[in-house]
Amino acid sequence: MRKKTRVAILVLSAALSLPALLAAEREETVQPRFKQEMLTQYKRLQTDVQFQAARKQLRGNVLNRPVVDTYLRALTIPPLEMFNLEMRSRRIDLAVPDFIETYNERWKELHPEAARRYYGEEGARRNPHVASIEQLRQLQDITEKKVVVGPNRNMAIDAAFPPVFFQSEVQIVVNPNNPNQLVAGSNTAAGRDIITCGRTVQSILYSSNGGAHWDRTCAPAAINYGLDCAALGGVTSGSDPALVWNTNNEVFLSHLMICFNGNFLFSVVSARSQDGGATWSARGVVKDSWQTGELEDKEFLAVDNHPESPFSGRLYTCWGHQNDEKIAYSTDGGATWTERDLPAWSPDSLDINCEMAVQKDGTVHVVMETVFCDATDCHDQWLYHTRSSDGGNTWSAPSLVAKTNLVAFSSGSCPDAQNFRCVGSLGAIDVDNSNGECSGTAYVGYSDFPAGGNVNNMDILVRRSTDRGATWSAPVQVNDDGPGGNLQFLPFLSVDPIKGQPVLAWADGREDPANLSMDVYASRSTNCGQKFKKNLKVTQPSNEFNNSTISWSNESDANPNRNGNQFGDYMGVDARNGKAYVAWTDSRHFFPNFNPQRENIAFAVVTFGPPAPDDVDAESQEQTLKLTWKDHPKAADLAGYNVYRVSKGVYTRIAHVSISGKSLTAIRTFSDPVKSPGAFSYAVAAVDHRGEEGPYSQVVSPAGQ
């Protein structure tokens, strides 16, 4: 049995260039005098409550280091012996899986005295030739991988004035006309985070090369809006950045402009950049409450980018005014705004948080949270939906999306990883505006824990509506870590407008038994949100951070330099053409080893499926259109290519070109026998052997068309 296992490991290790996966040369065998003891322990474990509970947690978590360690600590005999006795009792004969050998080596580390007793001094030492759990996870990623995560970038790595105070609540957006143009925004510590434009209220980062390099600037100061905080005896700060691109290559920013003069005074403002985020001009004041002292909070921004919509080009922003949700629209690029009230679920509730999406027919969708509070605590939190079909003037009666067990501002809303800031379910909404089979479907993502559970055991859930928000499906769980009591929160959702696939990213504690160190995970659905794909860990070790060997961030009490915002209320995700652009608050630069940069924004690109082919070209040949292209240098496991005709944003698949083998110099071809070759545009997408299709290539037309 051992030899079968070693052969499998050897073959896979050669493909991966991981010498540590080579087979072990020495046999670790429990001394014969302990065989009867092993059998007795095995029988006892069948009824041991602690062990059986730990074993149950392994389901779906066999390479989850914290869950495996819990199981191995409860296991009183070596895993190899456990496996052999299991096979014997069930009357079956299997080759020893590689992970059982890995478990055995880890068990020896967790039970050093027992290991020396059973194996002797030599056998008790860890065998360096047997894969660790982390190496097996790398192996699984490569053999099962359908996505590629780009490097984790520290957005401030090239900054002349890097941040020295907190950065939180990140948004990121991609130019729909040019995916190389990216803009991200975050909260920052005004007045202490000094950059070239002086005191700032929002930190803005921008890239013109797909995130390979980032520059940093700031939003316009309050005085540019006619808001004079100094005259009120105060200082300014900002909060809650929201960003959108329109189809005219303009990017818009909305945020809270806060004046503190002993009291907190709030306004909502908008700004515009016409050069990819490098410079910004103040556009207008959505709501000015500096004189009244009324509360304004948690605004988001949306734009109607759909030429077929009667309201194309219109900007929308929603926010909470005195715990009552408002919305405003602008028809002049954010200079002036028309305010409307959003319908409340109940006159007795507090409305908190909103998020928006615009459907291609011009329908505006909003998801909001409502909660009931008394003198001692809050209870009964609901997510509900409303929509407008007339450009934001009137709104439908609320429809219930979900009643959550998580209740914001309650005594049970503070997970250990965010126990100062605490959390709300904060529903995120988007609509499928592609021309695919799921077109028009609305999705809401949120976090919640099961009935009877607690806030440290939250999951990421999605509900969908196919009738414009009138009714909503049962929840679908997105995180796939199983019943391990892990914390998942801060989900943000974006629907790829080209591929039509909902994509979510979130903070995830599955790697840490204490639920304190958070990685970022992501997933997508390719079947209209009925099921989500295997979760992908977006955070990876990166030499752009001071603590380069870890992937996680920690904003809990374990981090003595954490800030009061912790992770904030949301992170940034924008999905487009088979890719997800993800940005998040990251503490790796200063924790666990200190660095003066207290916090940074991190960024990565996730590519779903194989990369798009290179050098796609179209050529008219009488009544035939000839397409040519090359394999992408990083493409692997290719089965072929799908060829699409493209017209007005509609991708119609017309052929599949199968391939065998792979040569980086190979020219792939396809001929389309059409009477008017110049009447069509074309795109090509690579497909792997699991049927996963990657991003579309650039759209091409015959020369002169």
XYZ file of C-alpha atoms in Angstrom:
705
model
C 0.000 0.000 0.000
C 2.767 2.442 0.848
C 4.464 1.979 -2.515
C 1.254 2.850 -4.385
C 1.006 6.072 -2.455
C 4.609 7.029 -3.078
C 4.330 6.514 -6.809
C 1.335 8.863 -6.934
C 3.173 11.522 -4.945
C 6.292 11.185 -7.067
C 4.404 11.669 -10.325
C 2.562 14.713 -9.038
C 5.645 16.259 -7.478
C 7.538 16.053 -10.753
C 4.756 17.988 -12.451
C 4.790 20.583 -9.681
C 8.539 20.878 -9.134
C 7.977 20.343 -5.413
C 10.811 18.106 -4.235
C 9.328 18.040 -0.749
C 6.618 15.761 -2.101
C 9.092 12.992 -2.888
C 8.397 9.667 -1.255
C 9.674 8.862 2.198
C 12.637 6.483 2.323
C 12.259 5.266 5.853
C 9.383 3.273 7.269
C 7.660 4.609 10.395
C 6.070 1.562 11.940
C 4.540 1.343 15.386
C 6.385 -1.207 17.472
C 4.547 -4.584 17.553
C 4.110 -4.514 21.334
C 1.698 -1.587 20.918
C -0.608 -3.252 18.376
C -3.113 -4.458 20.955
C -3.063 -1.043 22.598
C -3.848 0.516 19.210
C -6.847 -1.770 18.764
C -8.173 -0.939 22.226
C -7.801 2.781 21.583
C -9.478 2.427 18.184
C -12.541 0.787 19.750
C -12.719 3.480 22.442
C -12.583 6.262 19.856
C -15.744 4.976 18.175
C -17.767 6.271 21.135
C -15.546 9.170 22.202
C -17.745 12.297 21.909
C -14.890 14.785 21.505
C -13.188 12.719 18.816
C -16.377 12.072 16.871
C -17.234 15.777 16.914
C -13.758 16.626 15.608
C -14.069 13.937 12.951
C -17.401 15.335 11.823
C -15.783 18.739 11.324
C -13.354 17.210 8.840
C -16.127 16.845 6.270
C -15.276 19.329 3.562
C -12.207 20.452 5.529
C -9.637 17.704 5.033
C -6.936 20.226 4.052
C -8.092 22.962 6.412
C -5.143 23.200 8.804
C -7.020 24.360 11.943
C -9.778 21.758 11.536
C -7.254 19.002 10.822
C -5.249 19.981 13.907
C -8.365 19.802 16.083
C -9.050 16.316 14.735
C -5.462 15.145 15.230
C -5.317 16.461 18.786
C -8.385 14.386 19.628
C -6.921 11.304 17.925
C -4.939 9.270 20.479
C -3.331 6.845 17.996
C -1.306 7.616 14.847
C -3.435 8.296 11.743
C -1.699 5.506 9.801
C -2.749 3.023 12.487
C -6.227 4.506 12.520
C -6.439 4.067 8.753
C -5.239 0.455 8.847
C -7.656 -0.480 11.622
C -10.483 1.282 9.772
C -9.752 -0.736 6.645
C -9.586 -3.945 8.634
C -12.839 -3.366 10.465
C -14.664 -2.492 7.223
C -13.131 -5.379 5.303
C -11.671 -3.240 2.519
C -8.168 -2.765 1.159
C -7.100 0.655 -0.115
C -3.797 2.313 -0.889
C -2.878 4.791 1.823
C -3.886 8.289 0.621
C -1.112 10.858 0.656
C -2.980 13.031 3.138
C -3.012 10.184 5.687
C 0.802 10.164 5.621
C 0.690 13.946 5.951
C -1.699 13.614 8.899
C 0.675 11.099 10.485
C 3.621 13.479 10.346
C 1.535 16.313 11.771
C 0.176 13.997 14.494
C 3.740 13.311 15.627
C 4.310 17.056 16.012
C 1.132 17.431 18.098
C 1.797 14.316 20.246
C 5.597 14.281 20.688
C 5.666 12.043 23.789
C 3.291 9.476 22.298
C 5.216 9.589 19.008
C 8.499 8.768 20.772
C 6.806 5.971 22.692
C 5.280 4.359 19.607
C 7.988 5.060 17.004
C 11.188 5.607 18.973
C 13.371 8.732 18.791
C 14.269 8.375 15.107
C 10.780 7.573 13.863
C 9.196 10.330 15.954
C 11.015 13.053 14.061
C 9.129 14.645 11.179
C 9.920 13.118 7.811
C 10.800 16.111 5.564
C 9.986 14.147 2.406
C 6.300 13.803 3.239
C 4.135 16.712 2.088
C 2.836 19.178 4.634
C -0.832 20.170 4.646
C 0.117 23.445 2.966
C 1.956 21.596 0.179
C -0.997 19.289 -0.354
C -3.202 22.349 -0.670
C -0.848 23.679 -3.341
C -1.134 20.323 -5.071
C -4.923 20.452 -4.892
C -4.936 24.021 -6.189
C -2.880 23.032 -9.233
C -4.699 19.793 -10.032
C -8.183 21.217 -9.512
C -7.601 24.891 -10.250
C -10.048 26.671 -12.524
C -8.969 30.160 -11.561
C -5.749 32.136 -11.301
C -5.049 34.684 -8.553
C -2.707 37.483 -9.498
C -0.108 38.644 -6.978
C -1.289 40.451 -3.846
C -0.333 44.086 -4.402
C 0.284 46.610 -1.670
C -1.296 49.671 -3.267
C 1.006 51.983 -1.325
C 4.241 50.193 -2.218
C 5.236 52.881 -4.746
C 3.711 55.859 -2.943
C 5.960 58.847 -2.286
C 3.929 59.467 0.884
C 2.712 56.038 2.051
C -0.140 55.882 4.574
C 0.791 55.972 8.235
C -2.734 55.653 9.614
C -5.778 53.543 8.932
C -7.234 52.684 5.540
C -10.617 50.948 5.605
C -13.940 50.474 3.782
C -12.581 49.967 0.303
C -14.311 50.351 -3.029
C -12.812 49.524 -6.423
C -14.188 50.103 -9.939
C -13.035 49.254 -13.462
C -13.516 51.500 -16.490
C -16.091 49.671 -18.685
C -14.271 50.958 -21.777
C -10.755 50.073 -20.610
C -10.135 47.356 -17.991
C -6.592 48.653 -17.469
C -8.009 51.743 -15.747
C -8.856 51.124 -12.092
C -9.787 53.472 -9.263
C -10.060 52.566 -5.578
C -11.108 54.640 -2.606
C -10.893 54.161 1.148
C -11.402 55.947 4.395
C -8.231 57.448 5.793
C -7.132 59.409 8.849
C -7.550 63.008 7.721
C -4.821 65.376 8.780
C -2.396 62.652 9.840
C -2.157 60.784 6.552
C -0.267 63.535 4.727
C 0.063 63.400 0.954
C 0.874 66.057 -1.617
C -2.554 67.703 -1.611
C -2.451 68.396 2.129
C -5.208 67.447 4.506
C -7.390 64.818 2.855
C -10.800 63.394 3.624
C -10.698 60.349 1.339
C -7.754 58.378 0.033
C -7.918 57.589 -3.703
C -5.672 55.212 -5.645
C -5.640 54.829 -9.398
C -3.935 52.619 -11.963
C -3.645 52.784 -15.741
C -2.052 49.355 -16.238
C -4.479 46.915 -14.681
C -3.181 47.309 -11.122
C 0.511 46.616 -11.795
C 1.290 50.115 -10.504
C -0.797 52.437 -8.336
C -0.619 56.173 -7.767
C -2.253 57.967 -4.899
C -4.186 61.207 -4.574
C -7.088 62.591 -2.545
C -10.602 63.924 -2.863
C -11.456 67.646 -3.040
C -11.471 69.534 0.248
C -14.698 70.727 1.861
C -14.113 74.362 0.944
C -14.411 73.412 -2.753
C -18.066 72.625 -2.062
C -18.680 75.850 -0.183
C -18.520 73.968 3.126
C -16.366 75.880 5.642
C -15.664 73.690 8.638
C -13.062 76.088 10.039
C -15.728 78.766 10.299
C -17.680 76.383 12.494
C -14.632 75.838 14.694
C -14.027 72.329 13.474
C -11.854 69.972 11.440
C -12.934 67.779 8.522
C -12.815 64.077 7.906
C -14.463 61.749 5.409
C -16.162 58.390 5.394
C -17.872 55.790 3.228
C -16.340 56.114 -0.253
C -18.475 55.036 -3.226
C -17.257 54.962 -6.843
C -18.677 54.399 -10.350
C -17.468 54.813 -13.937
C -19.760 55.991 -16.685
C -19.351 55.085 -20.344
C -17.775 58.483 -21.129
C -14.579 57.537 -19.255
C -15.554 59.636 -16.229
C -15.284 58.234 -12.718
C -17.452 59.612 -9.903
C -16.903 59.595 -6.155
C -19.477 60.125 -3.429
C -18.684 60.204 0.287
C -19.593 61.726 3.616
C -17.964 65.078 4.389
C -17.800 65.293 8.185
C -17.065 68.378 10.276
C -16.253 67.825 13.937
C -16.543 70.874 16.162
C -17.492 69.112 19.371
C -20.451 67.658 17.524
C -20.374 65.580 14.357
C -21.871 67.403 11.391
C -22.584 65.525 8.156
C -22.911 66.251 4.465
C -22.932 64.035 1.372
C -20.854 65.270 -1.584
C -19.889 64.131 -5.083
C -16.724 64.560 -7.151
C -15.611 63.691 -10.689
C -12.389 62.708 -12.423
C -11.955 62.858 -16.188
C -8.371 61.585 -16.279
C -8.658 58.125 -14.783
C -8.638 59.201 -11.132
C -5.491 61.345 -11.156
C -7.241 64.671 -10.494
C -10.670 65.419 -9.064
C -13.113 68.309 -9.147
C -15.891 68.977 -6.674
C -19.256 68.526 -8.424
C -22.064 69.058 -5.983
C -23.524 68.659 -2.513
C -26.121 65.915 -2.343
C -27.188 66.780 1.206
C -25.850 69.503 3.526
C -26.672 69.004 7.199
C -23.793 70.938 8.733
C -26.193 73.663 9.875
C -28.980 71.391 11.113
C -26.820 68.729 12.793
C -28.953 65.965 11.294
C -27.410 62.546 10.777
C -26.352 61.399 7.292
C -24.717 58.000 6.893
C -23.597 55.146 4.638
C -24.149 56.395 1.102
C -23.613 54.338 -2.061
C -23.454 55.318 -5.702
C -24.745 53.881 -8.998
C -24.883 54.990 -12.629
C -27.134 54.065 -15.531
C -24.662 53.001 -18.227
C -27.229 51.420 -20.529
C -27.898 53.101 -23.891
C -31.307 51.419 -24.211
C -32.462 52.887 -20.881
C -34.636 56.026 -20.993
C -32.489 57.356 -18.125
C -29.067 56.523 -19.554
C -26.292 58.558 -17.913
C -28.243 59.283 -14.715
C -26.356 59.080 -11.387
C -28.005 57.746 -8.212
C -26.949 57.855 -4.581
C -28.747 56.423 -1.538
C -27.965 57.054 2.122
C -29.443 57.100 5.614
C -30.917 60.379 6.861
C -31.878 60.263 10.538
C -32.229 56.451 10.163
C -34.575 56.924 7.224
C -33.272 55.860 3.794
C -33.144 58.502 1.073
C -32.172 58.468 -2.588
C -31.197 61.249 -4.981
C -30.530 61.353 -8.702
C -28.509 63.684 -10.907
C -28.889 64.323 -14.630
C -25.926 66.709 -14.924
C -22.959 64.631 -13.800
C -23.407 65.135 -10.070
C -23.640 68.945 -10.056
C -27.244 69.045 -8.787
C -29.375 66.389 -7.135
C -33.089 65.641 -6.718
C -33.924 63.922 -3.432
C -36.648 61.309 -2.867
C -37.707 59.232 0.142
C -37.438 55.443 -0.001
C -40.384 53.438 1.371
C -39.988 52.035 4.888
C -40.817 48.479 5.853
C -42.369 49.659 9.113
C -42.970 53.091 10.658
C -41.485 51.758 13.909
C -38.194 50.516 12.466
C -34.808 52.142 11.982
C -33.607 51.962 8.390
C -29.851 51.414 8.110
C -27.644 50.878 5.074
C -28.561 50.680 1.406
C -26.992 49.485 -1.830
C -28.067 49.961 -5.446
C -27.893 48.465 -8.918
C -29.291 49.658 -12.251
C -30.828 47.192 -14.705
C -30.256 47.756 -18.419
C -33.909 48.764 -18.966
C -33.377 51.632 -16.484
C -34.945 49.964 -13.422
C -33.128 50.964 -10.231
C -32.930 48.294 -7.515
C -32.207 49.083 -3.854
C -31.657 46.696 -0.951
C -31.927 48.091 2.588
C -31.785 46.886 6.172
C -34.325 47.666 8.847
C -34.019 46.938 12.542
C -36.210 47.438 15.616
C -34.583 48.835 18.748
C -35.775 49.464 22.278
C -34.065 51.070 25.236
C -31.826 48.090 25.925
C -31.114 46.319 22.623
C -32.031 45.863 18.956
C -33.902 42.938 17.417
C -35.669 41.701 14.262
C -33.382 42.794 11.461
C -34.751 42.422 7.939
C -33.392 42.956 4.465
C -35.894 44.330 2.001
C -35.981 45.496 -1.610
C -37.602 48.320 -3.518
C -37.315 49.459 -7.132
C -38.030 52.417 -9.382
C -39.040 52.294 -13.037
C -39.204 56.041 -13.586
C -35.656 57.195 -12.958
C -35.845 57.292 -9.162
C -38.962 59.438 -8.742
C -41.312 56.807 -7.302
C -40.622 53.485 -5.606
C -42.363 50.141 -5.214
C -43.737 48.818 -1.955
C -40.989 46.981 -0.025
C -40.563 43.225 -0.594
C -38.894 41.050 2.022
C -35.550 39.559 0.993
C -34.532 37.928 4.289
C -35.049 38.012 8.041
C -31.586 37.646 9.532
C -30.518 36.203 12.866
C -27.711 38.749 12.873
C -28.969 42.065 14.249
C -26.867 45.198 13.846
C -26.262 47.344 16.927
C -27.329 44.482 19.161
C -25.343 42.798 21.914
C -24.777 39.825 19.588
C -23.316 41.647 16.581
C -19.636 41.794 17.523
C -17.516 38.852 16.312
C -14.138 38.489 17.982
C -12.386 39.574 14.777
C -14.326 42.861 14.759
C -15.393 43.253 18.349
C -15.025 47.027 18.533
C -16.574 48.101 15.234
C -19.062 45.191 15.201
C -21.005 44.248 12.058
C -24.327 44.372 10.259
C -25.546 42.053 7.531
C -25.146 44.923 4.999
C -26.834 43.480 1.937
C -25.041 43.973 -1.405
C -27.093 43.950 -4.618
C -26.375 43.694 -8.317
C -28.251 42.736 -11.494
C -27.238 40.580 -14.454
C -27.038 43.011 -17.370
C -25.451 40.549 -19.768
C -27.328 38.993 -22.645
C -26.921 35.494 -21.233
C -29.455 33.029 -19.894
C -29.614 34.713 -16.473
C -30.137 38.243 -17.821
C -32.330 40.345 -15.552
C -31.702 38.240 -12.437
C -31.105 40.316 -9.314
C -28.817 39.000 -6.551
C -28.447 40.025 -2.910
C -25.441 38.862 -0.871
C -25.251 39.136 2.905
C -23.818 37.443 6.006
C -25.796 35.649 8.690
C -25.498 32.840 11.217
C -27.883 29.881 11.682
C -30.788 30.070 14.121
C -29.463 29.287 17.566
C -25.913 30.092 16.436
C -23.736 33.076 17.187
C -21.942 35.890 15.434
C -18.616 33.997 15.305
C -20.233 31.413 13.017
C -21.487 33.597 10.159
C -21.842 32.378 6.594
C -22.035 34.167 3.245
C -25.478 33.801 1.675
C -27.056 34.816 -1.632
C -30.701 35.135 -2.622
C -31.870 35.833 -6.164
C -34.964 37.217 -7.841
C -36.129 36.619 -11.414
C -39.215 38.845 -11.165
C -37.582 42.245 -10.599
C -37.463 41.835 -6.827
C -41.096 40.891 -6.172
C -40.055 37.522 -4.689
C -36.740 36.082 -3.560
C -35.301 32.571 -3.507
C -34.194 30.575 -0.496
C -30.619 31.400 0.567
C -27.684 29.659 -1.099
C -24.533 29.319 1.030
C -21.442 30.572 -0.794
C -18.653 29.591 1.621
C -17.735 25.912 1.360
C -15.709 25.359 4.542
C -18.312 23.086 6.130
C -19.634 23.064 9.709
C -16.440 24.271 11.346
C -17.741 27.258 13.285
C -15.793 29.661 11.071
C -16.431 33.376 10.701
C -17.250 34.842 7.294
C -18.349 38.463 6.951
C -18.090 41.674 4.874
C -19.386 40.174 1.625
C -19.487 42.348 -1.452
C -21.126 41.288 -4.704
C -20.645 42.192 -8.356
C -22.274 40.611 -11.408
C -20.007 40.357 -14.438
C -21.904 42.415 -17.071
C -20.293 40.480 -19.926
C -20.278 36.903 -18.625
C -23.382 37.291 -16.453
C -21.795 35.578 -13.430
C -22.336 36.789 -9.839
C -19.030 37.076 -7.956
C -18.562 37.599 -4.216
C -15.537 38.273 -2.023
C -15.496 38.346 1.775
C -13.371 38.185 4.940
C -12.921 34.583 6.054
C -11.528 33.055 9.265
C -11.416 29.392 8.231
C -7.616 29.278 8.504
C -7.603 30.340 12.161
C -9.238 28.223 14.920
C -9.579 31.409 16.965
C -11.520 33.169 14.164
C -9.301 36.242 14.504
C -7.002 36.192 11.474
C -8.953 36.920 8.320
C -8.097 35.912 4.773
C -10.074 37.087 1.752
C -11.957 34.424 -0.201
C -13.982 34.659 -3.397
C -16.407 32.568 -5.399
C -18.639 32.836 -8.467
C -21.705 31.103 -9.849
C -22.083 29.921 -13.436
C -25.705 28.741 -13.113
C -27.708 31.834 -12.154
C -26.769 31.742 -8.471
C -28.184 28.280 -7.799
C -24.758 27.047 -6.680
C -21.361 28.628 -6.183
C -17.993 27.281 -7.238
C -15.196 26.009 -5.029
C -14.003 28.908 -2.884
C -10.712 30.538 -3.806
C -8.321 32.119 -1.335
C -7.500 35.532 -2.781
C -4.969 36.524 -0.116
C -1.531 35.046 -0.734
C 1.912 35.713 0.760
C 3.541 38.707 -0.924
C 6.930 40.380 -0.636
C 5.220 43.760 -0.982
C 4.262 43.550 2.688
C 6.535 43.780 5.707
C 5.197 40.422 6.924
C 5.666 38.727 3.579
C 5.135 35.086 4.561
C 1.536 35.378 5.746
C -1.682 35.923 3.834
C -4.020 37.066 6.567
C -4.878 40.306 8.339
C -5.742 40.654 12.007
C -7.665 43.629 13.376
C -8.729 41.999 16.651
C -7.558 42.742 20.179
C -4.615 40.418 19.482
C -3.242 43.239 17.332
C -2.207 46.007 19.751
C -2.023 48.551 16.928
C -5.425 47.875 15.398
C -7.620 50.897 14.765
C -11.196 51.438 15.810
C -12.465 50.947 12.278
C -11.007 47.447 12.172
C -12.012 46.092 8.723
C -14.840 48.600 8.311
C -18.164 47.664 6.745
C -17.231 46.477 3.271
C -14.519 45.652 0.741
C -14.262 46.281 -2.987
C -15.130 43.886 -5.827
C -15.737 44.638 -9.498
C -16.273 41.721 -11.905
C -15.795 42.070 -15.667
C -15.194 39.620 -18.512
C -14.237 36.588 -16.460
C -12.105 38.508 -13.957
C -12.701 39.855 -10.473
C -10.806 42.910 -9.250
C -10.648 42.715 -5.435
C -9.385 45.289 -2.895
C -9.426 45.025 0.893
C -8.072 46.417 4.167
C -4.807 44.643 4.960
C -2.779 44.716 8.186
C 0.203 42.608 7.048
C 2.522 45.562 6.672
C 2.487 46.291 10.412
C 1.257 43.147 12.178
C 2.504 40.898 13.664
C 5.855 42.681 13.165
C 5.527 46.433 13.442
C 6.079 48.858 10.570
C 5.284 52.600 10.665
C 2.696 52.131 7.912
C -0.210 51.200 10.092
C -2.427 49.830 7.353
C -2.636 49.371 3.626
C -5.086 48.560 0.890
C -4.290 45.301 -0.875
C -5.350 44.311 -4.378
C -5.477 41.214 -6.554
C -7.009 40.152 -9.853
C -8.773 36.789 -10.035
C -9.031 35.255 -13.514
C -11.711 32.589 -13.861
C -10.814 29.890 -16.370
C -7.820 29.885 -18.754
C -6.476 33.242 -19.984
C -7.694 34.733 -23.233
C -5.678 33.965 -26.375
C -3.127 36.401 -27.812
C -2.911 38.241 -31.124
C -6.498 37.700 -32.257
C -6.994 38.970 -35.815
C -9.853 38.983 -38.345
C -9.452 39.047 -42.123
C -12.082 39.122 -44.891
C -11.531 36.595 -47.679
C -14.312 37.001 -50.271
C -17.357 35.431 -48.551
C -15.367 34.023 -45.651
C -14.132 35.594 -42.448
C -10.841 34.114 -41.241
C -9.891 34.407 -37.556
C -6.391 33.692 -36.260
C -4.965 33.697 -32.741
C -2.220 32.252 -30.524
C -2.332 30.313 -27.273
C -1.660 32.501 -24.256
C 1.830 31.678 -22.867
C 0.359 30.886 -19.435
C -2.541 28.794 -20.705
C -2.600 25.185 -19.482
C -4.862 22.169 -19.826
C -6.525 23.619 -22.919
C -9.241 21.622 -24.656
C -10.030 24.231 -27.276
C -11.595 27.609 -27.956
C -15.112 28.971 -28.254
C -15.637 31.431 -31.108
C -18.244 34.190 -30.781
C -19.911 36.672 -33.077
C -20.386 39.958 -31.232
C -23.060 42.536 -31.996
C -24.131 45.380 -29.685
C -22.637 43.628 -26.677
C -24.297 40.280 -27.414
C -21.850 37.348 -27.608
C -23.277 34.507 -29.729
C -21.233 31.329 -29.766
C -20.906 29.982 -33.309
C -18.212 27.300 -33.013
C -15.865 25.311 -30.799
C -12.332 24.720 -32.080
C -10.805 21.639 -30.452
C -7.050 21.364 -30.047
C -4.579 18.666 -29.084
C -1.275 19.534 -27.529
C -0.010 23.046 -26.997
C 2.665 25.064 -28.737
C 3.308 28.675 -27.910
C 4.047 29.317 -31.575
C 0.921 27.583 -32.879
C -1.461 29.712 -34.939
C -5.082 28.715 -34.353
C -7.574 29.442 -37.103
C -11.297 29.481 -37.749
C -13.185 30.377 -40.930
C -16.740 31.726 -40.827
C -18.529 31.375 -44.189
C -20.662 34.511 -44.170
C -21.891 36.526 -47.143
C -20.818 39.834 -45.638
C -17.716 39.194 -43.517
C -17.416 42.840 -42.549
C -20.844 42.875 -40.932
C -19.684 41.061 -37.785
C -17.182 41.413 -34.966
C -15.643 38.416 -33.250
C -14.105 37.258 -29.958
C -12.461 34.031 -28.820
C -12.345 32.405 -25.349
C -10.158 29.503 -24.210
C -11.769 26.400 -22.635
C -10.016 23.866 -20.388
C -10.676 20.135 -20.097
C -13.216 20.685 -17.309
C -15.303 22.849 -19.613
C -14.372 26.077 -17.819
C -14.329 29.016 -20.189
C -11.998 31.944 -19.546
C -12.338 35.642 -20.421
C -13.200 36.724 -23.944
C -10.399 38.086 -26.094
C -10.586 41.607 -27.420
C -13.382 42.059 -29.941
C -11.978 42.233 -33.486
C -13.374 43.143 -36.908
C -11.901 42.798 -40.393
C -9.487 45.575 -41.320
C -11.273 48.676 -42.524
C -14.551 47.792 -40.771
